[in-house]
PDB file of C-alpha atoms and ligand atoms in Angstrom:
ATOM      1  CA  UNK J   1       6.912  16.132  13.269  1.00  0.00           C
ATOM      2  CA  UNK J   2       4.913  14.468  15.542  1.00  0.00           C
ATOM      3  CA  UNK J   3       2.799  11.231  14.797  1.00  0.00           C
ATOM      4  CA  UNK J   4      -0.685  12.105  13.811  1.00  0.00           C
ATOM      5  CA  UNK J   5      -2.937   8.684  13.807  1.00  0.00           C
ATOM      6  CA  UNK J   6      -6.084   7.408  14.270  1.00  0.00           C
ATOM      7  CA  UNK J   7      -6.809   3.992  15.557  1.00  0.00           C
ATOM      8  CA  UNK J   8      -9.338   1.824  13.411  1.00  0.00           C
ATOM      9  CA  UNK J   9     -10.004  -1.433  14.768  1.00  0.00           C
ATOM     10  CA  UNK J  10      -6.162  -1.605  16.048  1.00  0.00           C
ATOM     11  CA  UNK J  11      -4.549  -0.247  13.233  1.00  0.00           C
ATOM     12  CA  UNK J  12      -2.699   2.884  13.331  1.00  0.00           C
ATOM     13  CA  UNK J  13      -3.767   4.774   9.994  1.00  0.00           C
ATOM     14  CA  UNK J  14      -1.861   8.765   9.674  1.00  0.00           C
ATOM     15  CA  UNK J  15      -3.736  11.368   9.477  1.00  0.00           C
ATOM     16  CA  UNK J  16      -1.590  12.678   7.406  1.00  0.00           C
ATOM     17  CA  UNK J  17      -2.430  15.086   3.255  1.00  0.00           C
ATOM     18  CA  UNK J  18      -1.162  13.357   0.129  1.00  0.00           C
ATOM     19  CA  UNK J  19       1.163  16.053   0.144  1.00  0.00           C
ATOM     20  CA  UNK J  20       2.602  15.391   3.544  1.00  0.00           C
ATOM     21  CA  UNK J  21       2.679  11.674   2.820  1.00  0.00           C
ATOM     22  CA  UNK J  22       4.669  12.228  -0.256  1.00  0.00           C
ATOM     23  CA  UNK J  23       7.300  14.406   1.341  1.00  0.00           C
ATOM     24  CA  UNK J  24       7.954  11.692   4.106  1.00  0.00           C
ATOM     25  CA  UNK J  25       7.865   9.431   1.380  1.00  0.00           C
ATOM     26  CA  UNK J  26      10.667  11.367  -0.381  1.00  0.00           C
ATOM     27  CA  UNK J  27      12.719  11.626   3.411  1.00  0.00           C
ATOM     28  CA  UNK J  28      12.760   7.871   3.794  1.00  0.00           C
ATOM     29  CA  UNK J  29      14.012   7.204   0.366  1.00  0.00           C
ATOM     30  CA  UNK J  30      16.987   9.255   1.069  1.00  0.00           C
ATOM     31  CA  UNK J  31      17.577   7.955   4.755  1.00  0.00           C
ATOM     32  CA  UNK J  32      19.565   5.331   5.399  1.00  0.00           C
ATOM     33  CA  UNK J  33      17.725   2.659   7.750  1.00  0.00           C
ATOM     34  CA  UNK J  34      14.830   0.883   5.841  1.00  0.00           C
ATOM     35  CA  UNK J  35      11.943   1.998   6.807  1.00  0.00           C
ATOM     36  CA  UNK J  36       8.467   0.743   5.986  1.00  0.00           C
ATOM     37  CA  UNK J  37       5.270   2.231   4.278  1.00  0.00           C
ATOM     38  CA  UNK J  38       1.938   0.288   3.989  1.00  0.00           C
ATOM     39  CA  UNK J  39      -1.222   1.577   2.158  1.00  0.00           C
ATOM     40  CA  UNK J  40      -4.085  -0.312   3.645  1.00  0.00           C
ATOM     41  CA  UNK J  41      -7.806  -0.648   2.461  1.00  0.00           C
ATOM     42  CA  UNK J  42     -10.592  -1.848   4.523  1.00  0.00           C
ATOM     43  CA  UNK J  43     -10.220  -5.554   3.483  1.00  0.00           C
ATOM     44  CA  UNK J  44      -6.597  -4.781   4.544  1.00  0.00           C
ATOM     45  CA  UNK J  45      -7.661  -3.407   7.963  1.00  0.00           C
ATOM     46  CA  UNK J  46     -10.318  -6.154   8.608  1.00  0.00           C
ATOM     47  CA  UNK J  47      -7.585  -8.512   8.062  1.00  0.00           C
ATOM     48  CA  UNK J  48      -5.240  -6.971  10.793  1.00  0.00           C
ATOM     49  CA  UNK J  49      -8.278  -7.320  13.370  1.00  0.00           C
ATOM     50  CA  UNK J  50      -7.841 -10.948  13.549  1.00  0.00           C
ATOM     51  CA  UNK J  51      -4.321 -11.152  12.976  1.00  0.00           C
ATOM     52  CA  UNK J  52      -2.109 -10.246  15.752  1.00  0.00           C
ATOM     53  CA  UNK J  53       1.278 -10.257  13.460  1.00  0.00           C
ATOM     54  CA  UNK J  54      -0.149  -8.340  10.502  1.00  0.00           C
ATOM     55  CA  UNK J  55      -1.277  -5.641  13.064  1.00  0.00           C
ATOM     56  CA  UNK J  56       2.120  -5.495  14.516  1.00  0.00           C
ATOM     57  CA  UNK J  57       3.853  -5.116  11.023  1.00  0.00           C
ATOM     58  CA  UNK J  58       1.316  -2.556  10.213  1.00  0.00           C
ATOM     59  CA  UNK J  59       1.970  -0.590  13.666  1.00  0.00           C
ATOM     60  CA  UNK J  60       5.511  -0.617  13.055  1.00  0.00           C
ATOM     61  CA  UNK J  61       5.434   1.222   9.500  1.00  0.00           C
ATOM     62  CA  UNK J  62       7.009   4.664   9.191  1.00  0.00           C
ATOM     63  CA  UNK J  63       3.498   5.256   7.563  1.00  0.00           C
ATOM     64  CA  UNK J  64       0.210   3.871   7.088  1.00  0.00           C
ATOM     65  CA  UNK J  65      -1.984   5.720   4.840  1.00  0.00           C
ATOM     66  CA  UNK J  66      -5.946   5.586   4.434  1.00  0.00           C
ATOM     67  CA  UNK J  67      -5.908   4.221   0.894  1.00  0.00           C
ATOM     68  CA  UNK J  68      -9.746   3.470  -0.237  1.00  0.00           C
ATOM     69  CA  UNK J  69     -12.834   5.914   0.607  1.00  0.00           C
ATOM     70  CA  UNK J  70     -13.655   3.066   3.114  1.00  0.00           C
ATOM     71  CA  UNK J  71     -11.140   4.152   5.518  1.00  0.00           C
ATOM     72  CA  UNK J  72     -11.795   7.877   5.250  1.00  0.00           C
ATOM     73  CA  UNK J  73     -15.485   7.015   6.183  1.00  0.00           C
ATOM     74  CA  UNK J  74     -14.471   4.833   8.781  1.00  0.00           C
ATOM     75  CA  UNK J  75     -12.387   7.678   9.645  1.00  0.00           C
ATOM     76  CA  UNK J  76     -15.250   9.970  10.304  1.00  0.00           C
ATOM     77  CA  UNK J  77     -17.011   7.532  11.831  1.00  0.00           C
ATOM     78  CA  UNK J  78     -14.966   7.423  14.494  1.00  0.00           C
ATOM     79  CA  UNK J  79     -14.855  11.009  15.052  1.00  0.00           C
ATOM     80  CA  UNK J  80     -11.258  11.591  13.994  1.00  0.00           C
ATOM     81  CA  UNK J  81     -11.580  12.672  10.156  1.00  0.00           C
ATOM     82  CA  UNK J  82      -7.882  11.967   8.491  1.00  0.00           C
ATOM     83  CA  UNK J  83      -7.380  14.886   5.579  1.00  0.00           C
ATOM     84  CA  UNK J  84      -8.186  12.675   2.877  1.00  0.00           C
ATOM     85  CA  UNK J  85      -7.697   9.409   1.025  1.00  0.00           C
ATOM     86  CA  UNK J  86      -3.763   8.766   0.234  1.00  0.00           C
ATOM     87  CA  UNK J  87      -3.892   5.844  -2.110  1.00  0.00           C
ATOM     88  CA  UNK J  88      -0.846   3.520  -2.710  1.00  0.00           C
ATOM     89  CA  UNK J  89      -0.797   3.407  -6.479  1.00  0.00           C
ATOM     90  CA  UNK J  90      -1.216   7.725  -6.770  1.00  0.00           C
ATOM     91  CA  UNK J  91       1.725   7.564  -3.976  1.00  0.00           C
ATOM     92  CA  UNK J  92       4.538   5.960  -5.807  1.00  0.00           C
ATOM     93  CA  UNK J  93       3.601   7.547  -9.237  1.00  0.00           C
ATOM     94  CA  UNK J  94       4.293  11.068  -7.177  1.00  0.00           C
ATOM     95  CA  UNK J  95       7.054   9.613  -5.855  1.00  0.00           C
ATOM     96  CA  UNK J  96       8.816   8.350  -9.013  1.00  0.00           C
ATOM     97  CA  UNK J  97       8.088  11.684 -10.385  1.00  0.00           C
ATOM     98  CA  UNK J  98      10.250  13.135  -7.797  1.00  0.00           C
ATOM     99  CA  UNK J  99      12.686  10.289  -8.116  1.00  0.00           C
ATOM    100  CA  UNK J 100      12.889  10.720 -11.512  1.00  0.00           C
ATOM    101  CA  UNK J 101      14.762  13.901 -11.060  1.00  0.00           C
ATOM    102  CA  UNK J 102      17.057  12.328  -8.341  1.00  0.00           C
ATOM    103  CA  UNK J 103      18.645   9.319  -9.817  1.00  0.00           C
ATOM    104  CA  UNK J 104      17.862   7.224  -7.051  1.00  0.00           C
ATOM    105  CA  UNK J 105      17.163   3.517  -7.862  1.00  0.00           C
ATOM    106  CA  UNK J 106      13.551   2.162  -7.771  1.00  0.00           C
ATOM    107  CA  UNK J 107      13.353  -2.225  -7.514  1.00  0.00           C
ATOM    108  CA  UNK J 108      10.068  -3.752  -8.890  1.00  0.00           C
ATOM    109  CA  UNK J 109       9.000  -6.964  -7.151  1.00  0.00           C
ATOM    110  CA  UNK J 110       6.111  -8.429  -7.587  1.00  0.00           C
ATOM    111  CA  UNK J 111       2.937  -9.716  -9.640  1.00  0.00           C
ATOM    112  CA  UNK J 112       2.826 -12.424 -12.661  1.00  0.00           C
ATOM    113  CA  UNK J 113       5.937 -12.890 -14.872  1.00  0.00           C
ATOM    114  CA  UNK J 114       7.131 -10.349 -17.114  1.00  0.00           C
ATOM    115  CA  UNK J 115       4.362  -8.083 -15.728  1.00  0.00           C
ATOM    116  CA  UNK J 116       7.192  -6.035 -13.798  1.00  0.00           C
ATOM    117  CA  UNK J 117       9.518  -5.620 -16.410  1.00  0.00           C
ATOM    118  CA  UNK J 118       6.208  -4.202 -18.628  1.00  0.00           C
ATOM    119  CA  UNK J 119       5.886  -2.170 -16.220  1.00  0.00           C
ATOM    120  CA  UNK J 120       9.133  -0.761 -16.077  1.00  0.00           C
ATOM    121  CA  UNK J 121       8.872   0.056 -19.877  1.00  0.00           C
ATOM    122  CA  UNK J 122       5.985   2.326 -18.996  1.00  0.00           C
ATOM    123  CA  UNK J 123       7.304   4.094 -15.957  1.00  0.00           C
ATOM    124  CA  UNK J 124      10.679   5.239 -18.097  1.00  0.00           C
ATOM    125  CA  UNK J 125       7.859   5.978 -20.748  1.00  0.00           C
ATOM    126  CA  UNK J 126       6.263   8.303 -18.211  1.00  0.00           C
ATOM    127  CA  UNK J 127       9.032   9.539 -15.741  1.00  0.00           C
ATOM    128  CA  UNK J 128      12.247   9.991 -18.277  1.00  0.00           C
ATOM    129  CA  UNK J 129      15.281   9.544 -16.367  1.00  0.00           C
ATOM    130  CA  UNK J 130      13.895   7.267 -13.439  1.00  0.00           C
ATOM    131  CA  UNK J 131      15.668   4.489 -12.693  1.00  0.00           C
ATOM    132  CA  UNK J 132      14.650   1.217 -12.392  1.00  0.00           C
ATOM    133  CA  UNK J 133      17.394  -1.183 -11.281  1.00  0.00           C
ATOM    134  CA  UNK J 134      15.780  -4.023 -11.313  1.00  0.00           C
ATOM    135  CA  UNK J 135      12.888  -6.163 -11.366  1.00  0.00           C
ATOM    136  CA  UNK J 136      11.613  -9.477 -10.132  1.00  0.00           C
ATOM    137  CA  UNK J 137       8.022 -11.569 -10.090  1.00  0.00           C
ATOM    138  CA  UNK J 138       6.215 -11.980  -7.473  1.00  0.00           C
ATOM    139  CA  UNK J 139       6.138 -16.586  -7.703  1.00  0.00           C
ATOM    140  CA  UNK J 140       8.535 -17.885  -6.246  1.00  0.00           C
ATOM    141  CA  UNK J 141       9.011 -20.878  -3.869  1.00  0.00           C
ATOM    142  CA  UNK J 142      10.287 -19.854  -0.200  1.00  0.00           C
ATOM    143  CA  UNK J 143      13.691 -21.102  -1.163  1.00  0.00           C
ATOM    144  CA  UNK J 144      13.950 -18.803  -3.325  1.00  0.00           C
ATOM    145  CA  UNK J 145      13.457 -15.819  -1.040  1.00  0.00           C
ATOM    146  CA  UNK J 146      17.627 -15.379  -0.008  1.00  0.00           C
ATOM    147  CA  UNK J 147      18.192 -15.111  -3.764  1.00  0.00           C
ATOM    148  CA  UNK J 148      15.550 -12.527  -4.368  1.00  0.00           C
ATOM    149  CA  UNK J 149      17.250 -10.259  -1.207  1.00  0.00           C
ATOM    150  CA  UNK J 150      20.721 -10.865  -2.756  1.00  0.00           C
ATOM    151  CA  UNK J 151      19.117  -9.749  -5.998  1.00  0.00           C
ATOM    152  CA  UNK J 152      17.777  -6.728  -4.845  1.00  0.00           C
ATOM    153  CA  UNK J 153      20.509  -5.485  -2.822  1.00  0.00           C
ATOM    154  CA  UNK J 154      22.960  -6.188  -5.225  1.00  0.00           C
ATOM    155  CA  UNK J 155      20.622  -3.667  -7.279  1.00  0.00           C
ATOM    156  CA  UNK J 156      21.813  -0.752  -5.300  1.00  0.00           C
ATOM    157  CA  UNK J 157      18.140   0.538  -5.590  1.00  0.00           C
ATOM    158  CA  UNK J 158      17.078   2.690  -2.365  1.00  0.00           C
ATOM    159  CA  UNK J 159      13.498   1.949  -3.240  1.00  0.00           C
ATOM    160  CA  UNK J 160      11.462  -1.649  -3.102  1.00  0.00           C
ATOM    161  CA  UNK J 161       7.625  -2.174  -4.428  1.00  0.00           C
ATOM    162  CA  UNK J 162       6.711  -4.981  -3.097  1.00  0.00           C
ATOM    163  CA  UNK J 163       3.298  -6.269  -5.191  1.00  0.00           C
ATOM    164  CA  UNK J 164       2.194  -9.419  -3.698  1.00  0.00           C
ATOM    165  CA  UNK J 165      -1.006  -8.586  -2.452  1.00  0.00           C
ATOM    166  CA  UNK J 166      -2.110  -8.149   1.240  1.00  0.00           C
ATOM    167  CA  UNK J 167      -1.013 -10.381   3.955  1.00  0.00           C
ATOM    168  CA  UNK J 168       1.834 -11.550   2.153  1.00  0.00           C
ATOM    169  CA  UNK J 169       3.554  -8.152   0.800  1.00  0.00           C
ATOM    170  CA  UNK J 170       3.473  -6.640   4.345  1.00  0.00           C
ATOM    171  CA  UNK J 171       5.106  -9.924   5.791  1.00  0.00           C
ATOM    172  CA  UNK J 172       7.609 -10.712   3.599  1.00  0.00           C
ATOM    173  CA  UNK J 173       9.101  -7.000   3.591  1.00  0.00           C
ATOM    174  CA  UNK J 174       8.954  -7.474   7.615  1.00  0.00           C
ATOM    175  CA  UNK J 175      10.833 -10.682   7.167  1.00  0.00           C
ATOM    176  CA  UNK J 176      13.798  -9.143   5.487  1.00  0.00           C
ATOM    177  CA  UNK J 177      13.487  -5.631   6.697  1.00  0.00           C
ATOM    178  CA  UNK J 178      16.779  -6.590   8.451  1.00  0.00           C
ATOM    179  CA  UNK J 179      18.524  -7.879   5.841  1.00  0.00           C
ATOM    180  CA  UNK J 180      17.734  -5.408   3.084  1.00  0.00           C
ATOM    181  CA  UNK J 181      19.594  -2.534   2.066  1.00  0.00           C
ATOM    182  CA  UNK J 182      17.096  -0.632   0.697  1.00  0.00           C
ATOM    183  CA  UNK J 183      16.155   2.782   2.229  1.00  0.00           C
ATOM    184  CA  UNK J 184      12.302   2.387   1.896  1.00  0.00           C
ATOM    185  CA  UNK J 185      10.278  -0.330   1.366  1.00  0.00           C
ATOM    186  CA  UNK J 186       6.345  -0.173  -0.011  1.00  0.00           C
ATOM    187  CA  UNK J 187       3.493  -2.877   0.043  1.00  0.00           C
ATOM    188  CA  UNK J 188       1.390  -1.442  -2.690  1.00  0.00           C
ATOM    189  CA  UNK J 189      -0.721  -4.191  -4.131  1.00  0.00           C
ATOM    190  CA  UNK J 190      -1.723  -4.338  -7.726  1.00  0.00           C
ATOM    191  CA  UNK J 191       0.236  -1.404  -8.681  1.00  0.00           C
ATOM    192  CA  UNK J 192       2.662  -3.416 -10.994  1.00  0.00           C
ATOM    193  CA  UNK J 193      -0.936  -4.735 -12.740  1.00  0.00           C
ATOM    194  CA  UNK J 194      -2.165  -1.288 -13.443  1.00  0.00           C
ATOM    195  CA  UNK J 195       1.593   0.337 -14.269  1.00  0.00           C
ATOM    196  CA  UNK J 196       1.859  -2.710 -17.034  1.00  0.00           C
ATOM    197  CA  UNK J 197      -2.353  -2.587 -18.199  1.00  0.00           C
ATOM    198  CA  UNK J 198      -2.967  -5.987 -16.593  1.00  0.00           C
ATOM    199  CA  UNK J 199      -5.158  -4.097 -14.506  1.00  0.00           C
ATOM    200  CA  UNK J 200      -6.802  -0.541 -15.237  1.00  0.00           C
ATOM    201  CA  UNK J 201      -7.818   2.140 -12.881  1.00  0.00           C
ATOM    202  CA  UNK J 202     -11.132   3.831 -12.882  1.00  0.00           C
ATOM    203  CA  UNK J 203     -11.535   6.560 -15.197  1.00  0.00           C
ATOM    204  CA  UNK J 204     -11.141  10.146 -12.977  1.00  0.00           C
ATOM    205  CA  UNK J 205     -14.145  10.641 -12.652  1.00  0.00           C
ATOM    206  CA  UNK J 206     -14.998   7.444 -10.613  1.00  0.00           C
ATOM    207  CA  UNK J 207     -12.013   8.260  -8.452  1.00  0.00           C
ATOM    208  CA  UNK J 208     -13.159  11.622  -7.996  1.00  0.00           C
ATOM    209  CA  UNK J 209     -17.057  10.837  -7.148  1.00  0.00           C
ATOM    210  CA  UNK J 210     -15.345   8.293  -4.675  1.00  0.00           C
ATOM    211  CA  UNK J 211     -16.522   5.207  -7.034  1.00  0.00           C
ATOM    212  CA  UNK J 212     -13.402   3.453  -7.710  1.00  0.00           C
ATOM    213  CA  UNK J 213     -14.923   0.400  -5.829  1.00  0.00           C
ATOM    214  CA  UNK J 214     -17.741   0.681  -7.899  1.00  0.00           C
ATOM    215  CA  UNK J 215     -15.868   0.517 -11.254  1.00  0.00           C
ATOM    216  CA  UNK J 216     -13.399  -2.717 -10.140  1.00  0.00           C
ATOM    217  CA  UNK J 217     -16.838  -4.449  -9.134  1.00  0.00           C
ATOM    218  CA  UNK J 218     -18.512  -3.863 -12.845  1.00  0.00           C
ATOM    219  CA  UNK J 219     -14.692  -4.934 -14.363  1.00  0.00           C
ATOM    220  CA  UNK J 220     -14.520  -7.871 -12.033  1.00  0.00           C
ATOM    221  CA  UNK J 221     -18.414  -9.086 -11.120  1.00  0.00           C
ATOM    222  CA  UNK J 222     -16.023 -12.092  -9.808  1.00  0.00           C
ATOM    223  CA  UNK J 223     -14.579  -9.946  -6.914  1.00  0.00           C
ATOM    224  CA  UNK J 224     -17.708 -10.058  -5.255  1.00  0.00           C
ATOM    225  CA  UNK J 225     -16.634 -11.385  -2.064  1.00  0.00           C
ATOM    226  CA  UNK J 226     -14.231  -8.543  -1.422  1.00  0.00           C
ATOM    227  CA  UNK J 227     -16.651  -5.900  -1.573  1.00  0.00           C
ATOM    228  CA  UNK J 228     -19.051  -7.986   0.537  1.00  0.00           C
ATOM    229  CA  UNK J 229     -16.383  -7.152   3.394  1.00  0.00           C
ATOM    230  CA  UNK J 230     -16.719  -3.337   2.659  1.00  0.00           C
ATOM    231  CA  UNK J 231     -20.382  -3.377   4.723  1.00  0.00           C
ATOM    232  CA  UNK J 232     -18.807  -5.839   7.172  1.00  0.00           C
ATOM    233  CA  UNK J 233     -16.080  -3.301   7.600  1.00  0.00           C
ATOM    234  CA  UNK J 234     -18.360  -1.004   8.735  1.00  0.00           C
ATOM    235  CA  UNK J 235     -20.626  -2.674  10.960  1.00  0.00           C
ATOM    236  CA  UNK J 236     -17.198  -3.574  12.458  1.00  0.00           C
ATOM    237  CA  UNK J 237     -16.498   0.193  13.052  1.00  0.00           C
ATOM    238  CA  UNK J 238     -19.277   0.796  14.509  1.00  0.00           C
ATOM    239  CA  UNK J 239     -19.226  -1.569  16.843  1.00  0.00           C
ATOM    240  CA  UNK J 240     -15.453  -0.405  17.531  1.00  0.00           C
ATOM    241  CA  UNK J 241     -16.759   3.223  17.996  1.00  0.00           C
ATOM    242  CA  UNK J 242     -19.724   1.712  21.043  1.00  0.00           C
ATOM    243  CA  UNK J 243     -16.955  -0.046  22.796  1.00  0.00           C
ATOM    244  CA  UNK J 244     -14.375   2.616  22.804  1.00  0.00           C
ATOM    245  CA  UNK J 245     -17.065   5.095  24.254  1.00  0.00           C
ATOM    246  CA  UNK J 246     -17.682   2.951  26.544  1.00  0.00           C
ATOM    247  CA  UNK J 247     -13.866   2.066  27.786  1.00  0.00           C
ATOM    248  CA  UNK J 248     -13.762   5.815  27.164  1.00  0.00           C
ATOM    249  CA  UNK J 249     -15.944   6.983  29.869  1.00  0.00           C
TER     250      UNK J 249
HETATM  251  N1  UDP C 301       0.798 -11.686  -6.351  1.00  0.00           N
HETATM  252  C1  UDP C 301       2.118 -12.122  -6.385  1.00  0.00           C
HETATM  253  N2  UDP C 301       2.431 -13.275  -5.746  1.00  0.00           N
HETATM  254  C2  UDP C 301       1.515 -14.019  -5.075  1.00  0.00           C
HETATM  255  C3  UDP C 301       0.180 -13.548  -5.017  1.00  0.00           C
HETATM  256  C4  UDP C 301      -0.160 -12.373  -5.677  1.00  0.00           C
HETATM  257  O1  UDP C 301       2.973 -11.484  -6.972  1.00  0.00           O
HETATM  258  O2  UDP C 301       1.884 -15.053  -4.519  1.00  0.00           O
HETATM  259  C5  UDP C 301       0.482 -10.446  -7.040  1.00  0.00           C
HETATM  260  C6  UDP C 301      -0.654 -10.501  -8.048  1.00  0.00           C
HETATM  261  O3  UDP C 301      -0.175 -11.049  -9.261  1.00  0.00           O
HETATM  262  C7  UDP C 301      -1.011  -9.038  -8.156  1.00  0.00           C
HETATM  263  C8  UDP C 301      -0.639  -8.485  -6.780  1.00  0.00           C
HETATM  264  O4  UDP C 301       0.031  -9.524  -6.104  1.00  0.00           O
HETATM  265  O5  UDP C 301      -0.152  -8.433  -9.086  1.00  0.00           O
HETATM  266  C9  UDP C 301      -1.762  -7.992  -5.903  1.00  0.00           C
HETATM  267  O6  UDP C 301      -2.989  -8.415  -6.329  1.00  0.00           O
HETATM  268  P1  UDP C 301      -4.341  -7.892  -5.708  1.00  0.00           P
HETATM  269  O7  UDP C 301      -5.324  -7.747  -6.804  1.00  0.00           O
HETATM  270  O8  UDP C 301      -4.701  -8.781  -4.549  1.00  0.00           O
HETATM  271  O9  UDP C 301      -3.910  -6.440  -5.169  1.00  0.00           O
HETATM  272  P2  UDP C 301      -4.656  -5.479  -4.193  1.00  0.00           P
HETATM  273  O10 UDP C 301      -6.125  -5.507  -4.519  1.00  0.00           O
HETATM  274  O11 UDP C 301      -4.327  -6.015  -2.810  1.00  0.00           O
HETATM  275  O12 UDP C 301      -3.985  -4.157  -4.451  1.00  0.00           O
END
């Protein structure tokens, strides 16, 4: 299959359906090789533009996937519509489904203390017969980091989550990429948060009249500054759109 992206402000983002995203998904897990997926949002993106290594790591996933409405506008902004939004956290809950039925082992790494082994609990709640084969928190001093591989390969688990939040997640699974013998490896956030209830979701509805931002603002007035990068974003876009048309021509 041949690599369907879009470029938005030097990131490579697939164009790519949930469905389609899932399926690869589901491939990688069950190829040997470890191979990388990253979810990024616009505050993800806008961090990439002025940091050379983050865009590299980013350009050298298996897939990148327009997770937040953001993207998909900025998508169609730049004349290059991707299907639709493919967020991280509605990702791996397809995927455990699927890996739920195949046995294969899932490792949870990641967020606050005891926050990954909650939300183990709640994924064998929802997906009987997945496997989680291990778990580990997300603060930790850089010493540490050889124990946590060890840990994690020893696991036999052909799956990683890797919740630490964006730079960090996407740079410490392309620090160990070598050294890890897991087949797939995912950044994807606060998904650990919202598995254990540490952190909710919007309500359906939200998600489906594209409002998710909208909800985490009201939650978390405090998260201001992160949205205030979501009209910087664009204006960044746009300005991205002028100059290619003009290189372009
Ligand atoms: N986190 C972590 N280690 C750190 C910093 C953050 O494990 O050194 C975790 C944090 O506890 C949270 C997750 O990273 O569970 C991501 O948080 P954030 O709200 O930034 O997620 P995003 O909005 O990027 O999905």
């Amino acid at each position: 299959m041949s690599k369907n992206t879009i470029n938005i402000l030097g990131v490579e983002v697939d164009s790519i359906t949930f469905r389609d995203a899932l399926d690869k998904a589901e491939q990688l897990v069950k190829s040997q090789g470890t191979s990388m997926i990253f979810t990024p949002n616009p505050e993800i993106i806008m961090c990439a533009k002025d940091d050379a290594e983050m865009r590299n790591i980013l350009n050298s996933a298996d897939l990148c996937t327009a997770d937040g409405i953001g993207v998909v506008y900025a998508s169609k902004i730049l004349k290059k519509p991707v299907p639709e939004r493919v967020a991280g956290f509605d990702l791996v809950c397809a995927l455990l489904e699927r890996m739920a039925k195949s046995g294969d082992g899932v490792f949870l790494f990641g967020a606050k203390p005891g926050v990954a082994e909650a939300a183990k609990a709640k994924m064998e709640e929802k997906y009987p017969g997945i496997n989680i084969a291990g778990c580990n928190d997300g603060y930790f001093k850089p010493e540490d980091e050889p124990q946590i591989v060890e840990k994690i390969n020893s696991s036999g688990a052909k799956l990683l989550l890797v919740c630490l939040g964006a730079p960090k997640q996407e740079k410490w699974i392309a620090k160990y990429r070598e050294k890890l013998n897991v087949n797939l490896c995912m950044g994807v956030g606060g998904t650990l948060d919202v598995f254990a209830g540490t952190a909710k979701r919007a309500p359906k509805i939200f998600i489906k009249l594209n409002l998710e931002w909208a909800y985490r603002f009201l939650k978390n007035p405090s998260r201001i500054g992160r949205f205030a990068a979501l009209p910087k974003f664009v204006i960044e876009v746009v300005k991205f759109r002028k100059k290619k048309a003009k290189s372009d021509k």
